[in-house]
Amino acid sequence: TNKPTTLIINGDLVDFYGLSVFDKNPERRHSVQDEITKAVTVLNTFRKKAGDKCKIYMTEGNHENRLQKYLWRNPELEGLQALELAKLLELKQNNIKFVRVSSDYWKEETGHMKLGDLVIMHGDSRLNGASASRYSGYSAKNTMMNIQSSVIMGHIHRLAQVYHTNPYKTIVGIEGGCLCKYTGSANWQQGFSTFKLKGDKTSEHRIYRIVDGKIV
């Protein structure tokens, strides 16, 4: 088994369902502390499995960003260091670097992470400037064409890999799927993606589909 030298958790690890502005289903609502505790357990597991030498990054998704929006709606809480997401998730203890995003369009925190010739983002259109679609592959295609760069994105919970070649280069767009539990008629696919990085170039981009807990 190959161990990665870099691991990227591409947003929405924490739902913050209780902080959202949407109507809440009492059957699926968990406390904020429950969600944070589970997320910290997952991060501890990632660090343990990946090893101390592996660089781990976590991009901020739109669901984690619900905390920022909640604090803005309750400005008397804004600025409390104890409520900073990185501290709540104990990222420093696990040596995990946080890639922040801001709901404020005037700020430069776009949530984009650059590795070589590849841009990695959660993929929310409001926060990251992505172009989301309801169909597999279209989000990655539209986003990579908009930014004219290879891209890996999540957010839409689908798996796809598409390419575009111009006279100068070939770029790739990847939708990395999700690792969340899904039910009903949602057009989601569980999975993840990998690639190799050498210098300023990436190669061997792959997507892996998960069915019933197994890679297929």
Coordinates of N, CA, C and O in Angstrom, one line a residue, residues 44-205:
N44 N -8.0 13.0 13.7 CA -7.0 12.2 14.4 C -6.6 10.9 13.7 O -5.5 10.5 13.6
T45 N -7.7 10.2 13.1 CA -7.5 9.0 12.4 C -6.7 9.2 11.1 O -5.8 8.5 10.8
F46 N -7.0 10.3 10.4 CA -6.3 10.6 9.2 C -4.8 10.8 9.5 O -3.9 10.3 8.8
R47 N -4.5 11.6 10.5 CA -3.1 11.8 10.9 C -2.4 10.6 11.3 O -1.2 10.3 10.9
K48 N -3.1 9.7 12.0 CA -2.5 8.5 12.5 C -2.2 7.5 11.3 O -1.1 6.9 11.2
K49 N -3.1 7.4 10.4 CA -3.0 6.5 9.2 C -2.0 7.1 8.2 O -1.2 6.3 7.6
A50 N -2.0 8.4 8.0 CA -1.1 9.0 7.0 C 0.4 9.1 7.5 O 1.3 9.1 6.7
G51 N 0.6 9.2 8.8 CA 1.9 9.3 9.4 C 2.4 10.7 9.5 O 1.8 11.6 9.0
D52 N 3.4 10.9 10.3 CA 3.9 12.2 10.7 C 4.5 12.9 9.5 O 4.5 14.2 9.5
K53 N 5.0 12.2 8.5 CA 5.7 12.9 7.4 C 4.8 13.4 6.3 O 5.2 14.2 5.5
C54 N 3.5 13.0 6.4 CA 2.6 13.4 5.4 C 2.1 14.8 5.7 O 1.7 15.1 6.8
K55 N 2.1 15.6 4.7 CA 1.5 17.0 4.8 C 0.0 16.9 4.6 O -0.5 16.3 3.6
I56 N -0.8 17.4 5.6 CA -2.2 17.4 5.5 C -2.8 18.8 5.4 O -2.4 19.7 6.2
Y57 N -3.7 19.0 4.5 CA -4.4 20.3 4.4 C -5.9 20.1 4.5 O -6.4 19.0 4.1
M58 N -6.6 21.1 4.9 CA -8.0 21.0 4.9 C -8.5 22.3 4.4 O -8.2 23.4 4.9
T59 N -9.3 22.2 3.3 CA -9.9 23.4 2.7 C -11.3 23.6 3.4 O -11.9 22.7 3.9
E60 N -11.6 24.9 3.5 CA -12.9 25.3 4.1 C -14.0 25.2 3.1 O -14.0 25.9 2.1
G61 N -15.0 24.3 3.4 CA -16.2 24.2 2.5 C -17.3 25.1 2.9 O -17.2 25.8 4.0
N62 N -18.3 25.1 2.2 CA -19.5 26.0 2.5 C -20.2 25.6 3.8 O -20.8 26.4 4.5
H63 N -20.1 24.3 4.1 CA -20.7 23.9 5.4 C -19.9 24.4 6.6 O -20.5 24.8 7.6
E64 N -18.6 24.2 6.5 CA -17.8 24.8 7.6 C -18.0 26.3 7.7 O -17.9 26.9 8.7
N65 N -18.2 27.0 6.5 CA -18.3 28.4 6.4 C -19.6 28.9 7.1 O -19.8 30.1 7.4
R66 N -20.5 27.9 7.4 CA -21.7 28.3 8.2 C -21.4 28.9 9.5 O -22.1 29.7 10.1
L67 N -20.3 28.4 10.1 CA -19.8 29.0 11.4 C -19.5 30.5 11.2 O -19.9 31.3 12.1
Q68 N -18.8 30.8 10.2 CA -18.4 32.2 10.0 C -19.7 33.1 9.8 O -19.8 34.1 10.4
K69 N -20.6 32.6 9.0 CA -21.9 33.3 8.8 C -22.7 33.5 10.1 O -23.3 34.5 10.3
Y70 N -22.7 32.4 10.9 CA -23.4 32.5 12.2 C -22.8 33.5 13.1 O -23.5 34.3 13.7
L71 N -21.5 33.6 13.1 CA -20.8 34.6 14.0 C -21.1 36.0 13.4 O -21.2 37.0 14.2
W72 N -21.2 36.2 12.1 CA -21.5 37.5 11.6 C -22.9 37.9 11.9 O -23.2 39.1 12.1
R73 N -23.8 36.9 12.0 CA -25.2 37.2 12.4 C -25.3 37.5 13.9 O -26.3 38.1 14.4
N74 N -24.3 37.1 14.6 CA -24.2 37.3 16.1 C -22.9 38.0 16.4 O -22.0 37.4 17.0
P75 N -22.8 39.3 16.0 CA -21.4 39.9 16.1 C -20.9 40.0 17.5 O -19.7 40.3 17.7
E76 N -21.7 39.8 18.5 CA -21.2 39.9 19.9 C -20.2 38.7 20.2 O -19.4 38.7 21.1
L77 N -20.3 37.7 19.3 CA -19.4 36.5 19.5 C -18.2 36.6 18.6 O -17.3 35.8 18.8
E78 N -18.3 37.5 17.6 CA -17.2 37.6 16.7 C -15.9 38.0 17.4 O -15.9 38.8 18.3
G79 N -14.8 37.3 17.0 CA -13.5 37.6 17.6 C -13.1 36.7 18.7 O -11.9 36.8 19.2
L80 N -14.0 35.9 19.2 CA -13.6 35.0 20.3 C -12.7 33.9 19.7 O -13.2 33.1 18.8
Q81 N -11.5 33.8 20.2 CA -10.6 32.9 19.6 C -11.0 31.4 19.8 O -10.7 30.6 19.0
A82 N -11.7 31.2 20.9 CA -12.2 29.8 21.2 C -13.1 29.3 20.1 O -13.3 28.1 20.0
L83 N -13.8 30.2 19.4 CA -14.7 29.8 18.3 C -14.1 29.8 16.9 O -14.8 29.6 16.0
E84 N -12.8 30.0 16.8 CA -12.2 29.8 15.5 C -12.2 28.4 15.1 O -11.9 27.5 15.9
L85 N -12.5 28.2 13.8 CA -12.7 26.8 13.3 C -11.5 25.9 13.5 O -11.5 24.8 13.9
A86 N -10.3 26.5 13.2 CA -9.1 25.8 13.3 C -8.8 25.3 14.8 O -8.3 24.2 15.0
K87 N -9.2 26.1 15.7 CA -9.1 25.7 17.1 C -10.1 24.7 17.5 O -9.8 23.7 18.3
L88 N -11.3 24.9 17.1 CA -12.4 23.9 17.4 C -12.0 22.5 16.9 O -12.3 21.5 17.5
L89 N -11.4 22.4 15.7 CA -11.1 21.1 15.1 C -9.7 20.7 15.5 O -9.2 19.6 15.0
E90 N -9.0 21.4 16.3 CA -7.7 21.0 16.8 C -6.7 20.7 15.7 O -5.9 19.8 15.7
L91 N -6.7 21.6 14.7 CA -5.9 21.4 13.5 C -4.4 21.5 13.8 O -3.6 20.7 13.3
K92 N -4.0 22.4 14.7 CA -2.6 22.6 15.1 C -2.0 21.3 15.7 O -0.9 20.9 15.5
Q93 N -2.9 20.7 16.6 CA -2.4 19.5 17.3 C -2.1 18.4 16.3 O -1.2 17.6 16.6
N94 N -2.8 18.3 15.2 CA -2.5 17.3 14.2 C -1.7 17.8 13.0 O -1.5 17.1 12.0
N95 N -1.1 19.0 13.2 CA -0.3 19.6 12.1 C -1.0 19.6 10.8 O -0.5 19.1 9.8
I96 N -2.2 20.1 10.8 CA -3.0 20.2 9.6 C -3.1 21.7 9.2 O -3.5 22.5 10.0
K97 N -2.8 22.0 8.0 CA -2.8 23.4 7.5 C -4.2 23.7 7.0 O -4.8 22.9 6.2
F98 N -4.7 24.8 7.4 CA -6.1 25.2 7.1 C -6.1 26.2 5.9 O -5.4 27.2 5.9
V99 N -6.9 25.9 4.8 CA -7.0 26.8 3.7 C -8.4 27.5 3.8 O -9.4 26.9 3.6
R100 N -8.4 28.7 4.3 CA -9.6 29.4 4.6 C -10.3 30.0 3.4 O -9.7 30.2 2.4
V101 N -11.6 30.2 3.6 CA -12.3 31.0 2.5 C -13.2 32.0 3.3 O -13.6 31.7 4.5
S102 N -13.5 33.0 2.6 CA -14.4 34.1 3.3 C -15.6 34.3 2.5 O -15.6 34.3 1.2
S103 N -16.7 34.6 3.2 CA -18.0 35.0 2.6 C -17.9 36.4 2.1 O -18.8 36.8 1.3
D104 N -16.9 37.1 2.5 CA -16.8 38.5 2.1 C -16.0 38.6 0.8 O -14.8 38.3 0.8
Y105 N -16.6 39.0 -0.3 CA -16.0 39.1 -1.6 C -14.9 40.0 -1.7 O -14.1 40.0 -2.6
W106 N -14.7 40.9 -0.7 CA -13.6 41.9 -0.7 C -12.4 41.3 -0.2 O -11.3 41.9 -0.4
K107 N -12.4 40.2 0.4 CA -11.2 39.5 1.0 C -10.6 38.6 0.0 O -11.3 38.2 -1.0
E108 N -9.3 38.3 0.2 CA -8.6 37.5 -0.8 C -8.6 36.0 -0.5 O -7.9 35.2 -1.1
E109 N -9.3 35.6 0.6 CA -9.3 34.2 1.0 C -10.3 33.4 0.1 O -11.5 33.3 0.5
T110 N -9.9 33.0 -1.0 CA -10.7 32.3 -2.0 C -10.9 30.8 -1.7 O -11.7 30.2 -2.4
G111 N -10.1 30.3 -0.8 CA -10.2 28.8 -0.6 C -9.5 28.0 -1.6 O -9.6 26.8 -1.6
H112 N -8.7 28.6 -2.5 CA -8.0 27.9 -3.6 C -6.6 27.5 -3.0 O -5.9 28.2 -2.4
M113 N -6.3 26.2 -3.3 CA -5.0 25.7 -3.0 C -4.3 25.3 -4.2 O -4.8 24.6 -5.1
K114 N -3.0 25.7 -4.4 CA -2.3 25.4 -5.6 C -1.2 24.4 -5.4 O -0.4 24.6 -4.5
L115 N -1.2 23.3 -6.1 CA -0.1 22.3 -6.0 C 0.3 22.1 -7.5 O -0.4 21.5 -8.3
G116 N 1.5 22.6 -7.8 CA 2.0 22.5 -9.1 C 1.1 23.2 -10.1 O 0.7 24.4 -9.9
D117 N 0.6 22.5 -11.1 CA -0.3 23.1 -12.1 C -1.7 22.8 -11.8 O -2.6 23.0 -12.7
L118 N -2.0 22.4 -10.6 CA -3.4 22.0 -10.2 C -4.0 22.9 -9.2 O -3.3 23.2 -8.2
V119 N -5.2 23.4 -9.4 CA -5.9 24.2 -8.4 C -6.9 23.3 -7.7 O -7.7 22.6 -8.3
I120 N -6.8 23.2 -6.4 CA -7.7 22.4 -5.6 C -8.6 23.3 -4.8 O -8.2 24.3 -4.1
M121 N -9.9 23.1 -4.9 CA -10.9 24.0 -4.2 C -12.1 23.1 -3.8 O -12.3 22.1 -4.4
H122 N -12.8 23.6 -2.8 CA -14.0 22.9 -2.4 C -15.0 22.9 -3.6 O -15.7 21.9 -3.9
G123 N -15.2 24.0 -4.2 CA -16.0 24.1 -5.4 C -17.4 24.8 -5.3 O -18.2 24.5 -6.1
D124 N -17.6 25.6 -4.2 CA -18.8 26.3 -4.1 C -18.8 27.5 -5.0 O -17.8 28.3 -4.9
S125 N -19.8 27.8 -5.7 CA -19.8 28.9 -6.7 C -19.8 30.2 -5.9 O -19.2 31.2 -6.4
R126 N -20.4 30.3 -4.7 CA -20.4 31.6 -4.0 C -19.1 31.9 -3.3 O -18.8 33.1 -3.1
L127 N -18.4 30.9 -2.9 CA -17.2 31.1 -2.2 C -15.9 31.0 -3.0 O -14.9 31.7 -2.8
N128 N -15.9 30.0 -3.9 CA -14.6 29.7 -4.6 C -14.6 30.1 -6.1 O -13.7 29.9 -6.8
G129 N -15.8 30.7 -6.6 CA -15.8 31.1 -8.0 C -15.9 29.9 -8.9 O -15.6 30.0 -10.1
A130 N -16.4 28.8 -8.4 CA -16.6 27.6 -9.3 C -17.9 27.7 -10.1 O -18.7 28.6 -9.8
S131 N -18.1 26.8 -11.0 CA -19.3 26.8 -11.8 C -20.0 25.4 -11.6 O -19.6 24.5 -12.2
A132 N -21.0 25.4 -10.7 CA -21.6 24.1 -10.3 C -22.7 23.7 -11.3 O -23.4 24.6 -11.8
S133 N -22.9 22.4 -11.5 CA -24.0 21.9 -12.4 C -24.5 20.7 -11.7 O -23.9 20.0 -10.8
R134 N -25.8 20.3 -12.0 CA -26.4 19.1 -11.4 C -26.0 17.8 -12.1 O -26.3 16.8 -11.6
Y135 N -25.2 17.9 -13.1 CA -24.8 16.7 -13.9 C -23.3 16.4 -13.7 O -22.4 17.4 -13.7
S136 N -22.9 15.2 -13.6 CA -21.5 14.7 -13.4 C -20.6 15.2 -14.5 O -21.0 15.1 -15.7
G137 N -19.5 15.8 -14.2 CA -18.5 16.3 -15.2 C -18.7 17.7 -15.6 O -17.7 18.4 -15.9
Y138 N -19.9 18.3 -15.6 CA -20.1 19.6 -16.1 C -19.5 20.7 -15.1 O -19.0 21.7 -15.6
S139 N -19.6 20.4 -13.8 CA -19.0 21.4 -12.9 C -17.5 21.5 -13.1 O -16.9 22.6 -13.1
A140 N -16.8 20.4 -13.2 CA -15.3 20.4 -13.4 C -15.0 21.0 -14.7 O -14.1 21.8 -14.8
K141 N -15.7 20.7 -15.8 CA -15.5 21.2 -17.1 C -15.6 22.8 -17.1 O -14.7 23.5 -17.6
N142 N -16.8 23.2 -16.6 CA -17.0 24.7 -16.6 C -16.0 25.4 -15.8 O -15.6 26.5 -16.1
T143 N -15.7 24.9 -14.6 CA -14.7 25.5 -13.7 C -13.3 25.6 -14.3 O -12.7 26.7 -14.3
M144 N -12.9 24.5 -14.8 CA -11.5 24.5 -15.4 C -11.4 25.4 -16.6 O -10.4 26.1 -16.8
M145 N -12.5 25.5 -17.4 CA -12.5 26.4 -18.5 C -12.5 27.9 -18.1 O -11.9 28.8 -18.7
N146 N -13.2 28.2 -17.0 CA -13.3 29.5 -16.5 C -12.0 30.0 -16.0 O -11.6 31.2 -16.2
I147 N -11.3 29.2 -15.2 CA -10.0 29.6 -14.7 C -8.8 29.2 -15.5 O -7.7 29.5 -15.2
Q148 N -9.1 28.4 -16.6 CA -8.0 28.0 -17.5 C -6.9 27.3 -16.8 O -5.7 27.6 -17.0
S149 N -7.3 26.3 -15.9 CA -6.3 25.6 -15.2 C -6.9 24.2 -14.8 O -8.1 24.1 -14.7
S150 N -6.0 23.2 -14.6 CA -6.5 22.0 -14.1 C -7.0 22.2 -12.7 O -6.5 23.0 -11.9
V151 N -8.1 21.4 -12.4 CA -8.8 21.7 -11.1 C -9.3 20.4 -10.5 O -9.7 19.5 -11.2
I152 N -9.3 20.3 -9.2 CA -10.0 19.2 -8.5 C -11.0 19.9 -7.5 O -10.6 20.8 -6.8
M153 N -12.2 19.5 -7.6 CA -13.2 20.1 -6.7 C -14.1 19.0 -6.1 O -14.2 17.9 -6.6
G154 N -14.8 19.4 -5.0 CA -15.8 18.5 -4.4 C -17.1 19.2 -4.5 O -17.6 19.5 -5.5
H155 N -17.7 19.4 -3.4 CA -19.0 20.2 -3.2 C -20.2 19.5 -3.8 O -21.2 19.4 -3.2
I156 N -20.1 19.2 -5.1 CA -21.3 18.7 -5.8 C -21.5 17.2 -5.6 O -22.5 16.6 -6.0
H157 N -20.5 16.5 -4.9 CA -20.7 15.1 -4.4 C -20.8 14.1 -5.6 O -21.3 13.1 -5.5
R158 N -20.2 14.5 -6.7 CA -20.2 13.6 -7.9 C -18.8 13.3 -8.3 O -17.8 14.0 -8.0
L159 N -18.6 12.2 -9.1 CA -17.4 11.7 -9.6 C -17.3 12.0 -11.1 O -18.2 11.7 -11.8
A160 N -16.2 12.6 -11.6 CA -16.0 12.8 -13.0 C -14.6 13.2 -13.3 O -13.9 13.7 -12.4
Q161 N -14.1 12.9 -14.5 CA -12.8 13.4 -14.9 C -12.9 13.7 -16.4 O -13.3 12.9 -17.2
V162 N -12.6 15.0 -16.7 CA -12.7 15.5 -18.1 C -11.4 16.2 -18.4 O -10.6 16.7 -17.6
Y163 N -11.2 16.4 -19.8 CA -10.0 17.0 -20.3 C -10.3 18.1 -21.3 O -11.4 18.1 -21.9
H164 N -9.4 19.0 -21.5 CA -9.5 20.0 -22.6 C -8.0 20.3 -23.0 O -7.1 20.5 -22.2
T165 N -7.9 20.2 -24.4 CA -6.5 20.4 -25.0 C -6.6 21.6 -25.9 O -7.5 21.7 -26.7
N166 N -5.7 22.6 -25.7 CA -5.5 23.7 -26.6 C -4.2 23.6 -27.2 O -3.4 22.6 -27.0
P167 N -3.8 24.5 -28.1 CA -2.5 24.4 -28.7 C -1.3 24.4 -27.8 O -0.1 24.1 -28.2
Y168 N -1.5 24.7 -26.5 CA -0.4 24.9 -25.6 C -0.3 23.9 -24.5 O 0.8 23.6 -24.0
K169 N -1.4 23.3 -24.1 CA -1.4 22.4 -23.0 C -2.7 21.6 -22.9 O -3.7 22.0 -23.5
T170 N -2.7 20.6 -22.1 CA -3.9 19.8 -21.8 C -4.2 20.0 -20.3 O -3.3 19.9 -19.4
I171 N -5.4 20.4 -20.0 CA -5.8 20.6 -18.6 C -6.9 19.5 -18.2 O -7.6 19.0 -19.1
V172 N -7.0 19.2 -17.0 CA -7.9 18.2 -16.5 C -8.8 18.8 -15.4 O -8.4 19.6 -14.6
G173 N -10.0 18.4 -15.4 CA -11.0 18.7 -14.4 C -11.5 17.5 -13.7 O -12.0 16.6 -14.3
I174 N -11.5 17.5 -12.4 CA -11.8 16.3 -11.6 C -12.9 16.7 -10.5 O -12.7 17.7 -9.8
E175 N -14.0 15.9 -10.5 CA -14.9 16.0 -9.4 C -14.7 14.8 -8.5 O -14.7 13.7 -9.0
G176 N -14.3 15.1 -7.3 CA -13.8 14.0 -6.4 C -14.7 13.2 -5.6 O -14.4 12.4 -4.8
G177 N -16.0 13.4 -5.9 CA -17.0 12.6 -5.2 C -17.2 13.0 -3.8 O -16.8 14.1 -3.4
C178 N -17.7 12.1 -2.9 CA -17.9 12.4 -1.5 C -17.6 11.1 -0.7 O -17.6 10.0 -1.2
L179 N -17.4 11.3 0.6 CA -17.2 10.2 1.5 C -18.4 10.2 2.5 O -18.3 9.5 3.6
C180 N -19.4 10.9 2.3 CA -20.5 11.0 3.2 C -21.5 9.9 2.9 O -21.6 9.3 1.8
K181 N -22.4 9.6 3.9 CA -23.5 8.7 3.7 C -24.6 9.3 2.8 O -24.9 10.5 3.0
Y182 N -25.1 8.6 1.9 CA -26.1 9.2 1.1 C -27.3 8.2 0.9 O -27.1 7.0 0.9
T183 N -28.5 8.7 0.8 CA -29.7 7.9 0.6 C -30.6 8.6 -0.4 O -30.3 9.7 -0.8
G184 N -31.7 8.0 -0.7 CA -32.7 8.6 -1.5 C -32.3 8.7 -2.9 O -31.5 7.8 -3.4
S185 N -32.7 9.7 -3.6 CA -32.5 9.8 -5.1 C -31.4 10.8 -5.4 O -31.3 11.3 -6.6
A186 N -30.5 11.2 -4.5 CA -29.5 12.2 -4.8 C -28.5 11.6 -5.8 O -28.1 10.5 -5.8
N187 N -28.2 12.5 -6.8 CA -27.2 12.1 -7.8 C -25.8 12.3 -7.3 O -25.1 13.2 -7.7
W188 N -25.4 11.5 -6.3 CA -24.1 11.6 -5.7 C -23.4 10.3 -5.9 O -24.0 9.2 -6.1
Q189 N -22.0 10.3 -5.9 CA -21.2 9.1 -6.0 C -20.1 9.2 -4.9 O -19.5 10.3 -4.8
Q190 N -19.9 8.2 -4.2 CA -18.9 8.1 -3.2 C -17.5 7.8 -3.9 O -17.5 7.0 -4.8
G191 N -16.5 8.5 -3.4 CA -15.2 8.2 -4.0 C -14.1 9.3 -3.6 O -14.4 10.1 -2.7
F192 N -13.0 9.2 -4.2 CA -11.9 10.1 -3.9 C -11.0 10.2 -5.2 O -11.2 9.4 -6.1
S193 N -10.0 11.0 -5.1 CA -9.1 11.2 -6.3 C -7.7 11.2 -5.8 O -7.4 11.6 -4.7
T194 N -6.7 10.8 -6.7 CA -5.3 10.9 -6.4 C -4.6 11.5 -7.6 O -5.1 11.5 -8.7
F195 N -3.4 11.9 -7.4 CA -2.5 12.3 -8.5 C -1.0 12.3 -8.0 O -0.8 12.2 -6.7
K196 N -0.1 12.4 -8.9 CA 1.3 12.5 -8.5 C 1.8 13.9 -8.8 O 1.4 14.5 -9.8
L197 N 2.7 14.4 -8.0 CA 3.2 15.8 -8.2 C 4.8 15.6 -8.2 O 5.4 15.1 -7.4
K198 N 5.3 16.2 -9.3 CA 6.8 16.2 -9.5 C 7.1 17.6 -10.0 O 6.8 18.0 -11.1
G199 N 7.9 18.3 -9.1 CA 8.2 19.7 -9.5 C 6.9 20.6 -9.5 O 6.2 20.6 -8.6
D200 N 6.7 21.2 -10.7 CA 5.5 22.0 -10.8 C 4.5 21.4 -11.7 O 3.6 22.0 -12.3
K201 N 4.6 20.1 -11.9 CA 3.7 19.3 -12.8 C 3.0 18.2 -12.0 O 3.6 17.5 -11.2
T202 N 1.7 18.0 -12.3 CA 1.0 16.9 -11.8 C 0.7 15.9 -12.9 O 0.6 16.2 -14.1
S203 N 0.5 14.6 -12.5 CA 0.3 13.6 -13.5 C -0.5 12.4 -12.9 O -0.7 12.4 -11.7
E204 N -0.8 11.4 -13.7 CA -1.5 10.2 -13.2 C -2.7 10.6 -12.4 O -2.9 10.0 -11.3
H205 N -3.5 11.5 -12.8 CA -4.8 11.8 -12.1 C -5.7 10.7 -12.2 O -6.0 10.1 -13.3

